[in-house]
Amino acid sequence: MNSYTAKITITLRSSILDVQGKTVEHALHSLHMPQLTNVRIGKYVEMHVQAPDSATALDVATTACRKLIANPVMEDFVIEIAAAEGQLA
Amino acid sequence: MKAAVVTFPGSNCDADARHACALAGIDVAAAWHKDGALPADTDLVILPGGFSYGDYLRTGAIARFSPIMADVVRFANNGGLVLGICNGFQILCESGLLPGALVRNSGLSFVCKDVYLRTESTSTPFTSTLEKGALLRIPIAHGEGRFVADANTIDELEAQGRVAFRYCNADGSVNVDANPNGSANNIAGIVNAGGNVLGMMPHPERYAEALLGCADGMNVFASLVQHYAAAAPTTLVSSQ
């Protein structure tokens, strides 16, 4: 078994208006940064995964996202799998 | 009629829901989130408002995995009556008993005020005593009440008459001004395909008696009582 870190980014689906992102975008424009658009605000979740390989770790993290961590009705998620820092393989 | 009101850690409208049931003449039992099953002979389950599990992760996301929820899902799938109010509506969506999801209000603020609801469907057990178009004044109190679903789901809800209540103005008109949270089509409450599960963001239990300033919410509980009486096997003896 190896230890991996799953780094999960969750954002509202593009079809759902992200009102926080929109508000921050307006604030950025009022700070004279009109070149910043499509601001999206989401959540970041990190967890350790014990798995024989990174592909299995990704499968486990994906299942976790589908069942609990994200709600596919309103959210998209992206998972990055990395070797866990400070963990013995 | 026997109701079970489920208390989750963070529920704060469970006592109000039990009180409203009692006012309507419904026998009511308290159920605990760790219970493995609903009380025997339950006819109605109420998932009350509040902040179950501190709204961690997403509203209702953790509560839906509470031990009692497996029995609530079984009960609903067998046609049992389930009423989810506010956080209860959010839990019903997370558990898949109702379609769609409830996300952050479009104004970003927690909104706590009276709103008007227009009764859209009178064929549900929750609205059977109401006239189509009847207006109810009911309070809302939520930060995540914007109902969203994909376009097909919204179309289906509308086509099948499953929108129970819509946010409206005092004159009954439905427009963006009357929409407190940005919900699709001003939707305030929906039922499942079977009509036995209702989720609504407004709190009928908070306006269930004149003493509290308004009794419009009692209509939901009175409808349930009437529905139950009409559906129950009659014990009348024929006089022939």
mmCIF file of C-alpha atoms in Angstrom, chain A residues 10 12-13 15-20 23 43 45 65-71 73-75, chain B residues 57-58 61-62 64-65 93-94 99-108 146 148-150:
data_model
loop_
_atom_site.group_PDB
_atom_site.id
_atom_site.type_symbol
_atom_site.label_atom_id
_atom_site.label_comp_id
_atom_site.label_asym_id
_atom_site.label_seq_id
_atom_site.Cartn_x
_atom_site.Cartn_y
_atom_site.Cartn_z
ATOM 1 C CA ILE A 10 -15.126 21.613 -6.357
ATOM 2 C CA LEU A 12 -20.509 25.086 -9.131
ATOM 3 C CA ARG A 13 -21.488 23.665 -12.506
ATOM 4 C CA SER A 15 -24.879 26.213 -15.833
ATOM 5 C CA ILE A 16 -25.460 27.527 -12.286
ATOM 6 C CA LEU A 17 -24.865 31.195 -11.624
ATOM 7 C CA ASP A 18 -21.967 31.579 -9.174
ATOM 8 C CA VAL A 19 -23.139 34.682 -7.338
ATOM 9 C CA GLN A 20 -20.053 34.820 -5.101
ATOM 10 C CA THR A 23 -19.671 39.658 -6.813
ATOM 11 C CA LYS A 43 -14.154 24.523 -2.345
ATOM 12 C CA VAL A 45 -10.803 19.337 -0.049
ATOM 13 C CA CYS A 65 -16.741 12.716 -4.556
ATOM 14 C CA ARG A 66 -19.724 11.124 -6.260
ATOM 15 C CA LYS A 67 -21.191 9.825 -3.004
ATOM 16 C CA LEU A 68 -20.520 12.685 -0.599
ATOM 17 C CA ILE A 69 -17.836 15.262 -1.285
ATOM 18 C CA ALA A 70 -19.587 16.843 -4.285
ATOM 19 C CA ASN A 71 -23.214 16.988 -5.398
ATOM 20 C CA VAL A 73 -26.586 18.024 -9.470
ATOM 21 C CA MET A 74 -24.893 21.349 -8.836
ATOM 22 C CA GLU A 75 -21.133 20.819 -8.696
ATOM 23 C CA LEU B 57 -19.852 20.465 3.254
ATOM 24 C CA ARG B 58 -23.297 21.334 1.831
ATOM 25 C CA ALA B 61 -25.215 16.553 2.783
ATOM 26 C CA ILE B 62 -24.303 14.817 6.040
ATOM 27 C CA ARG B 64 -28.885 12.337 4.486
ATOM 28 C CA PHE B 65 -26.525 9.611 5.758
ATOM 29 C CA CYS B 93 -32.748 16.934 -2.398
ATOM 30 C CA GLU B 94 -29.424 15.571 -1.152
ATOM 31 C CA PRO B 99 -34.816 16.457 -7.794
ATOM 32 C CA GLY B 100 -32.587 19.515 -7.996
ATOM 33 C CA ALA B 101 -30.552 21.246 -5.335
ATOM 34 C CA LEU B 102 -30.639 24.330 -3.134
ATOM 35 C CA VAL B 103 -27.685 26.678 -3.483
ATOM 36 C CA ARG B 104 -26.620 30.041 -2.089
ATOM 37 C CA ASN B 105 -29.266 32.783 -2.382
ATOM 38 C CA SER B 106 -28.676 34.987 -5.400
ATOM 39 C CA GLY B 107 -28.328 38.018 -3.111
ATOM 40 C CA LEU B 108 -25.693 36.157 -1.038
ATOM 41 C CA ARG B 146 -32.126 29.057 -4.487
ATOM 42 C CA VAL B 148 -31.707 24.901 -9.183
ATOM 43 C CA ALA B 149 -32.074 21.942 -11.519
ATOM 44 C CA ASP B 150 -31.230 21.262 -15.138
#
